[in-house]
XYZ file of C-alpha atoms in Angstrom:
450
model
C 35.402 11.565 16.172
C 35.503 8.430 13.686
C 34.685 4.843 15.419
C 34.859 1.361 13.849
C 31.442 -0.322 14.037
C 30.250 -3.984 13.755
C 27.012 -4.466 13.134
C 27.032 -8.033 13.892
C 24.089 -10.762 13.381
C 24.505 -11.694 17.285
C 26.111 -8.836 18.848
C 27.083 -5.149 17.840
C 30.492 -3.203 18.797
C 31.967 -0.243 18.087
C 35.683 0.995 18.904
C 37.801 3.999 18.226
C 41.487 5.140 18.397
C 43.140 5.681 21.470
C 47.088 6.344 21.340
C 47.668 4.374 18.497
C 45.426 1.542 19.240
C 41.771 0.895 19.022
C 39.917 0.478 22.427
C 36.046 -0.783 22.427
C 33.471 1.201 24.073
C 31.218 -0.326 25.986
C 27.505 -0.434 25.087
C 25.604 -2.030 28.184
C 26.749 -1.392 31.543
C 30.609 -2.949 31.510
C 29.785 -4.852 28.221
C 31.756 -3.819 24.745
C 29.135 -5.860 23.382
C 25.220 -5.001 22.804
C 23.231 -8.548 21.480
C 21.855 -7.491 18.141
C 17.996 -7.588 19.561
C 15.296 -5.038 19.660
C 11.784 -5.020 21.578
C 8.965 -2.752 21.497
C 4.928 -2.753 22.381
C 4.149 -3.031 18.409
C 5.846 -3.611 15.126
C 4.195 -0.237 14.302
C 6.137 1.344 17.259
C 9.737 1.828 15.498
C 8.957 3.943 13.065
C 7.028 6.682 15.111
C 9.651 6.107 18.082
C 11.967 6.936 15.613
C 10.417 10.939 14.948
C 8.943 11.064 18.367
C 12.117 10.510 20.740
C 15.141 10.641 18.634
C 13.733 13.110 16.290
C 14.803 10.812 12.946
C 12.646 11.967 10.239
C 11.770 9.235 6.842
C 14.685 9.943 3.885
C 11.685 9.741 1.039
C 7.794 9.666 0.599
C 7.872 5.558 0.842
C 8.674 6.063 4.938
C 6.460 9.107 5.277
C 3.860 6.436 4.097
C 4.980 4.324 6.664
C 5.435 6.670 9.506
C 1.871 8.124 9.249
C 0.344 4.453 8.796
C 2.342 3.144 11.879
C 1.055 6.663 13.877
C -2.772 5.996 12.905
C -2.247 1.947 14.036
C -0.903 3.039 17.522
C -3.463 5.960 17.695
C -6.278 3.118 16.642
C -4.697 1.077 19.574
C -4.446 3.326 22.182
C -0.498 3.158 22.600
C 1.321 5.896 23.526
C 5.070 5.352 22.968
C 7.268 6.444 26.433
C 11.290 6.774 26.026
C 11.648 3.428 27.656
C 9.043 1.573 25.285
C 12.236 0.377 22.784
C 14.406 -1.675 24.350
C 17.715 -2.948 22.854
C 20.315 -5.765 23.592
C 20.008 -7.928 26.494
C 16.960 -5.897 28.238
C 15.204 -6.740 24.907
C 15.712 -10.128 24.839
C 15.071 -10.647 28.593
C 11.923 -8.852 28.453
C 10.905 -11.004 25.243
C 11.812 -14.457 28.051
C 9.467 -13.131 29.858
C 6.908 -12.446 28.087
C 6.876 -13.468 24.571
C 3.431 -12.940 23.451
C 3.102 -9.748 24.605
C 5.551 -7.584 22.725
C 7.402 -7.206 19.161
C 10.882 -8.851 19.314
C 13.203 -9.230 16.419
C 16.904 -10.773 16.611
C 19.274 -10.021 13.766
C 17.622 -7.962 11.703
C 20.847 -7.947 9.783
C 19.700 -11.431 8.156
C 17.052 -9.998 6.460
C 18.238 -7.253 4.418
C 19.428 -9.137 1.123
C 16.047 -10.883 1.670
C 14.479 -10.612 -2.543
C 11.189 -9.663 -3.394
C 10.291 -7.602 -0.587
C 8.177 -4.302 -0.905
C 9.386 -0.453 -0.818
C 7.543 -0.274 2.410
C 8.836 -3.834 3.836
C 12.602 -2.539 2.821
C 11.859 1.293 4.531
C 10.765 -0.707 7.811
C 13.642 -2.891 7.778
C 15.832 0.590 7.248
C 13.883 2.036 10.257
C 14.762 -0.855 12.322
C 18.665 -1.118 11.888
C 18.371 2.950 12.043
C 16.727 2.757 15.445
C 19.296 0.439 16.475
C 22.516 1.841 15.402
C 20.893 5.691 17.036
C 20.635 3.802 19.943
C 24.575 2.434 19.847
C 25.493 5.893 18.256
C 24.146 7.769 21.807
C 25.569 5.126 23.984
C 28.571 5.727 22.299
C 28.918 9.341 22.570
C 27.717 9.453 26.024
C 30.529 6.987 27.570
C 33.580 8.662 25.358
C 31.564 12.270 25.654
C 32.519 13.152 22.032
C 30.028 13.735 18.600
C 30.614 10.815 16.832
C 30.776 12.188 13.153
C 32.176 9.707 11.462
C 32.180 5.258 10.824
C 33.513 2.526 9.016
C 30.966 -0.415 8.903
C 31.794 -3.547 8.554
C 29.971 -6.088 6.049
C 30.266 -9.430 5.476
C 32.020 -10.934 1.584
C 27.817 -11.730 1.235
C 24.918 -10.874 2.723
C 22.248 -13.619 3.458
C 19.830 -13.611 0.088
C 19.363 -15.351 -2.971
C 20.138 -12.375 -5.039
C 24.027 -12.279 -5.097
C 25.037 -8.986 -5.862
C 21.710 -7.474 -6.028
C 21.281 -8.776 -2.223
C 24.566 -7.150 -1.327
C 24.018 -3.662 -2.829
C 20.137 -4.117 -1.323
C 21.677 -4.355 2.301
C 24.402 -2.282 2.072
C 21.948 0.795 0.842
C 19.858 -0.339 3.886
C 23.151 0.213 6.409
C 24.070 3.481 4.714
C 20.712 5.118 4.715
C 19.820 3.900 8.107
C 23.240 4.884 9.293
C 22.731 8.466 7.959
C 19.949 9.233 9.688
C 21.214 7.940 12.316
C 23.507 10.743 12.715
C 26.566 9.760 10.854
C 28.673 12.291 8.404
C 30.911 10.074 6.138
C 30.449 6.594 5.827
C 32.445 3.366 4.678
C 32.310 0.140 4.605
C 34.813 -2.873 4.535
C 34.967 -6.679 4.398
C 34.494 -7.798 8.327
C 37.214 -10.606 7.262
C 39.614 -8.315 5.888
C 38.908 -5.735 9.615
C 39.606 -8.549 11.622
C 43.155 -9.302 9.003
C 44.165 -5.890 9.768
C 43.631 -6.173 13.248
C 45.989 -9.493 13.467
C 48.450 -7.353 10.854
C 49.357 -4.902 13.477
C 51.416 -7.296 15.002
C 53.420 -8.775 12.444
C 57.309 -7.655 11.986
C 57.619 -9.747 8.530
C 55.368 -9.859 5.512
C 52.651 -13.319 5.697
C 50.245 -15.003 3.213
C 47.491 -14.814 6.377
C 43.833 -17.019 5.700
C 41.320 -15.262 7.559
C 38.307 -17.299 8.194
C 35.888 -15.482 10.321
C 32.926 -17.199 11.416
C 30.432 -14.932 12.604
C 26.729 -15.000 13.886
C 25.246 -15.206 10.333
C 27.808 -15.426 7.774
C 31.096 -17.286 7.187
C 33.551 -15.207 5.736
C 37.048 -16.108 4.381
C 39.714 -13.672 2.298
C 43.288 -14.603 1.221
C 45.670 -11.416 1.974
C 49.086 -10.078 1.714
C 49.637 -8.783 5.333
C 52.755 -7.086 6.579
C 54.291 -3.992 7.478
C 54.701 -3.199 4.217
C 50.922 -2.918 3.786
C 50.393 -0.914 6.982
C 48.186 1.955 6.497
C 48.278 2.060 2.985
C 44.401 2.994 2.061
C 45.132 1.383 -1.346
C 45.708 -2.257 -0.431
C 43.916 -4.031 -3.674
C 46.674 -5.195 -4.506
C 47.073 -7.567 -0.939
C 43.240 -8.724 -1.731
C 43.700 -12.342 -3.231
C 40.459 -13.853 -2.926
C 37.481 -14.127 -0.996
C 34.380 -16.186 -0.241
C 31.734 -16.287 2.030
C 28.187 -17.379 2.212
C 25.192 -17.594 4.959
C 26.088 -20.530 7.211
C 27.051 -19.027 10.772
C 26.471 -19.389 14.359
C 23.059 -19.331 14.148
C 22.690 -21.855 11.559
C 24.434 -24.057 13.950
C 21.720 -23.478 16.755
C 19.024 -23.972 14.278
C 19.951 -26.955 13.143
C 20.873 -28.253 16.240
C 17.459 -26.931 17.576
C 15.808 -28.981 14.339
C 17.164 -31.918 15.199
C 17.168 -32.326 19.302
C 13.960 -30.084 19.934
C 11.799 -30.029 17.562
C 10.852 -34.189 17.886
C 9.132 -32.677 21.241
C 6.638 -30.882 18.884
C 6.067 -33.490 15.932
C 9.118 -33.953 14.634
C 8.984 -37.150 12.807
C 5.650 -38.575 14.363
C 3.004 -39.498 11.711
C -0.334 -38.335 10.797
C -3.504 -41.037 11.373
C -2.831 -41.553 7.629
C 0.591 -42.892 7.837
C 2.456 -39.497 6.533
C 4.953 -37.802 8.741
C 4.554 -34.292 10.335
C 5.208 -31.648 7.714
C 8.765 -31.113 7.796
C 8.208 -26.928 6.948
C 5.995 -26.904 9.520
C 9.097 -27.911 12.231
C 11.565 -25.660 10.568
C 10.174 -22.785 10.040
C 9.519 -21.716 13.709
C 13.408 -22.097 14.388
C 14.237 -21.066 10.770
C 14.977 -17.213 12.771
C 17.276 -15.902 10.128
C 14.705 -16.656 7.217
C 12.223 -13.913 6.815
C 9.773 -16.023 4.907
C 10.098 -18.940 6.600
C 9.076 -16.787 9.768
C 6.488 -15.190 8.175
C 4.971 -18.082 6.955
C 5.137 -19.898 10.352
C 3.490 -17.250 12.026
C 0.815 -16.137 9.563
C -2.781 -16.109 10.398
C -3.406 -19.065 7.711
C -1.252 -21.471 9.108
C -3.181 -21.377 11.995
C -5.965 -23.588 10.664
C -3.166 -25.764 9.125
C -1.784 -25.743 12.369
C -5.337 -27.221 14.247
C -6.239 -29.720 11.115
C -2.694 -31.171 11.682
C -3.156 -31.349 15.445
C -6.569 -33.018 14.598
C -4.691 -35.563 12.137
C -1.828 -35.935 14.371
C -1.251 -39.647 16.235
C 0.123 -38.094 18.597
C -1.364 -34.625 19.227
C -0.213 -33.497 22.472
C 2.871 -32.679 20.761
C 1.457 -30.605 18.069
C -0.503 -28.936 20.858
C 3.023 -27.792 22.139
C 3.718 -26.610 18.276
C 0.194 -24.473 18.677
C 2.186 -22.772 21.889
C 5.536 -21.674 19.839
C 3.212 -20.117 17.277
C 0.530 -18.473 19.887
C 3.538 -17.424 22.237
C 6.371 -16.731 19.197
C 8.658 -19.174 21.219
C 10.938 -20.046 18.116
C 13.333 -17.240 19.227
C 13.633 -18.970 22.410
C 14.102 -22.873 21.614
C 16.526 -21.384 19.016
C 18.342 -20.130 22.825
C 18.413 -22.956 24.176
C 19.840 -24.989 21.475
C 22.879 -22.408 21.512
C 23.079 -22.850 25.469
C 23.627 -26.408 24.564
C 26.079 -26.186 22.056
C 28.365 -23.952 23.871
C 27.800 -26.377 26.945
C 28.711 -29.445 24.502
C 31.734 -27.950 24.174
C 33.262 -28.565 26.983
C 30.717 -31.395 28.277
C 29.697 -34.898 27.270
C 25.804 -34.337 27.932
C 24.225 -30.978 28.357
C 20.764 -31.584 30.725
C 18.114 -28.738 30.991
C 14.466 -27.853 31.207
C 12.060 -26.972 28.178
C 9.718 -24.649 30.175
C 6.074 -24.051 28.221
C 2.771 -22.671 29.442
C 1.734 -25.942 30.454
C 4.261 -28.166 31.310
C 8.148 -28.804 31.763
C 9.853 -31.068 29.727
C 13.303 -32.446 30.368
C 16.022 -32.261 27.520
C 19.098 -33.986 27.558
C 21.410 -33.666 24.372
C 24.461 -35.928 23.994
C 28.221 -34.679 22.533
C 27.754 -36.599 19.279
C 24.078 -36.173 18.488
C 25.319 -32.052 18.409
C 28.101 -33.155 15.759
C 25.587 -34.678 14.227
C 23.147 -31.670 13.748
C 25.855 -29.439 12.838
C 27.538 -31.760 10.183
C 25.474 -29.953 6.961
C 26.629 -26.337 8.287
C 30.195 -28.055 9.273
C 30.623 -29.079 5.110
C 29.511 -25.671 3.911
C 32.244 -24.005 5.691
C 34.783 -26.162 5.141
C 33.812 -25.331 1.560
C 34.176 -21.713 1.769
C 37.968 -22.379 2.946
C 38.544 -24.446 0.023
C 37.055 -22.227 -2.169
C 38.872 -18.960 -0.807
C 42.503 -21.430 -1.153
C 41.422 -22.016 -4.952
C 40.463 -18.329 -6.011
C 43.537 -17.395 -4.053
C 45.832 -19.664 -6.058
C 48.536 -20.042 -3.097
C 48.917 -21.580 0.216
C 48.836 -19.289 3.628
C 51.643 -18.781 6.275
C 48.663 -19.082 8.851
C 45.288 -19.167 8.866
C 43.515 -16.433 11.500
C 40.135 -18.165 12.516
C 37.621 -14.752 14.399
C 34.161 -14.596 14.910
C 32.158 -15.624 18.167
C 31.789 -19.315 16.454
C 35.623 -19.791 16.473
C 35.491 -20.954 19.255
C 33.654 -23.865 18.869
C 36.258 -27.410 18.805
C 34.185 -28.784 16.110
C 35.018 -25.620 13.592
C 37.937 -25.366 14.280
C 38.895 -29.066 13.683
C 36.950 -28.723 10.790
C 39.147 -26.035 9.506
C 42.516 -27.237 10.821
C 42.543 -30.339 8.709
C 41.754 -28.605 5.219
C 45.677 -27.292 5.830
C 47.000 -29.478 8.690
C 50.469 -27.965 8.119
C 49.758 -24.229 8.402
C 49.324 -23.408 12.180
C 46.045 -22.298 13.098
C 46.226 -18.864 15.539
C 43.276 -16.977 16.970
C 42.901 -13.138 18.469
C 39.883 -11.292 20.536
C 37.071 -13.525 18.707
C 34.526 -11.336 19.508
C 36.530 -7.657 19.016
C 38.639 -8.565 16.229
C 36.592 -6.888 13.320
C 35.684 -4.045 15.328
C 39.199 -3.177 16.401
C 40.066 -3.829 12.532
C 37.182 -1.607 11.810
C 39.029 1.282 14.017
C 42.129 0.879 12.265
C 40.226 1.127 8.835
C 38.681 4.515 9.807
C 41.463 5.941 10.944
C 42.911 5.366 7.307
C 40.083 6.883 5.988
C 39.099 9.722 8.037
C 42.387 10.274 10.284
């Protein structure tokens, strides 16, 4: 059996072919779609879960390193990993609400893997965690349609988030293959998420289009110009319908970041001053939210900036608020304000004012964000992908028929303004936001392995 599979920054899919037409499986309980989260006692934990319950041996000496150093941690710590000790999707991330500080939690590890200048060993633990993960789909998969699941088309974004442009992209897309491989899968592919979700909107055209895909997705923005039709059906040869593409990290989660800069983070220093007259280190207020930057997390959350942490809560005019900052870095909380920022812009969308809680250890305090304070926020990632769509119309050399907006942030009224008016004449369609890719990613396979 061959199955399309999106291995998304927020949320992972998978479909196959069913009479002609792709049908998603679902992943947890009635749910086609499994958030992109994993938990577990330890960092250390993956890699010997990995050999211990799904019986995933390292591909190469660099993970046997890292499996017997990960063993000898948990050994030194007394943990003894149970079936039940990894936790994926939403029982991961409510188990991190609960209790932050007590477990490993990592959301979209999908960011990191065109991070530069990371170690062999940092690289093989980044392979073991996406491998853990897709095992984990790969089972769930198999057990609902009870068939071996041999075969996959992946999708990938035009980019992958680093500063190493095509070095980045071959970087992640060895870490996918690899980890997908031991994961179980035979033959593996890959193809352009925006060009999935185009052949997904192709099976319903009667007449050849010009179609402007612009998929928005949790951490990338893609867009590719493509010759769409009947004519083009099926055809595993279709460079010749490729007419440009462009895409760069700016994505839902930028959005709740930023938004999550700007409305939350004033609640722990965000432009107060210093006794000297100096405002709050601005670093110091991104990086906790920065949750798609690997260094900007790990340099949050490293044991030196806890004195810098204390000396600025010292220096701090007011320092009950850098006392809540100490809390996001003692508990990890960044994951979560990064939440609620995304609760409020999906609120915003449909409300004036969104009104909720900010719950810490010690005290609750109440957040109210207005409708134009969120535009606002997300006006920086709002330009860059308004750029992309310019940029994809310029490489491409020719107007659209329509432009085919996908991705969970289609939905948002701001982006989709935003979009409408670089071609206010072409009309503007949408299909399954969330599904599109992976039912595209069906289609692919069965090209390639039907």
């Amino acid at each position: 059996m061959f199955i399309g599979f999106d291995y998304g920054t927020s949320n992972c899919s998978v479909a196959h072919m069913q009479d002609g037409e792709p049908r998603l499986l679902p992943l947890e309980n009635a749910s086609f779609y499994l958030p992109s989260t994993l938990a577990a006692p330890t960092r250390d934990s993956v890699s010997e879960y990995l050999l211990r319950h799904y019986q995933i041996q390292p591909l190469d000496a660099v993970g046997q390193q890292l499996l017997r150093r990960a063993v000898a941690t948990n050994r030194e710590e007394g943990i003894d990993l149970q079936a039940d000790d990894l936790l994926f999707g939403q029982a991961a991330l409510d188990l991190y609400l609960a209790h932050p500080q007590d477990l490993y939690y990592v959301k979209s590890p999908k960011s990191f893997l065109g991070a530069m200048g990371l170690h062999e060993v940092q690289l093989s633990f980044f392979e073991d965690l996406v491998c853990a993960m897709m095992a984990n789909i790969k089972r769930r998969a198999e057990q609902v349609s009870q068939q071996v699941i041999d075969d996959t088309v992946i999708g990938r974004p035009i980019n992958f988030q680093g500063s190493g442009g095509e070095e980045s992209n071959r970087q992640a897309e060895n870490i996918l293959r690899r980890a997908a491989t031991r994961a179980g899968f035979r033959q593996i592919e890959f193809q352009f998420e925006p060009v999935a979700a185009g052949l997904e909107y192709e099976a319903g055209l009667t007449q050849q289009q010009t179609v402007l895909v612009v998929d928005i997705g949790g951490g990338t923005t893609d867009c590719s110009l493509l010759q769409m039709g009947p004519n083009w059906r099926k055809q595993k040869d279709r460079s010749g319908s490729l007419l440009a593409h462009s895409g760069q990290r700016v994505g839902g989660n930028d959005l709740d970041i930023h938004l999550a800069f700007r409305q939350l983070m004033p609640y722990f220093g965000l432009g107060s001053l210093l006794d000297s007259g100096l405002e709050m280190p601005m670093k110091q207020l991104w990086n906790p939210v920065a949750i798609n930057d690997l260094s900007a997390q790990n340099d949050f959350y490293a044991q030196r900036n806890l004195a810098e942490l204390k000396l600025l809560h010292k220096e701090a005019q007011e320092p009950q608020k850098l006392a809540r900052l100490l809390q996001v870095y003692h508990d990890t909380l960044g994951y979560s304000l990064v939440r609620r920022a995304e609760e409020a812009k999906i609120a915003l969308s449909q409300l004036p004012e969104f009104h909720s809680t900010l719950e810490l250890a010690t005290e609750a305090l109440p957040l109210t964000i207005h409708y134009d304070e969120m535009l606002q926020a997300l006006d920086g990632p709002k330009q860059q992908i308004i750029k992309l769509v310019r940029e994809a119309l310029t490489l491409g050399g020719c107007t659209p028929d329509v432009i085919f907006m996908t991705g969970g942030s289609a939905r948002s009224p701001v982006l989709r303004q935003a979009v409408a008016e670089v071609l206010p004449q072409v009309p503007l369609v949408s299909g399954n936001d969330f599904g599109s890719v992976t039912a595209g990613l069906a289609r692919w396979a069965e090209v390639c392995f039907g």
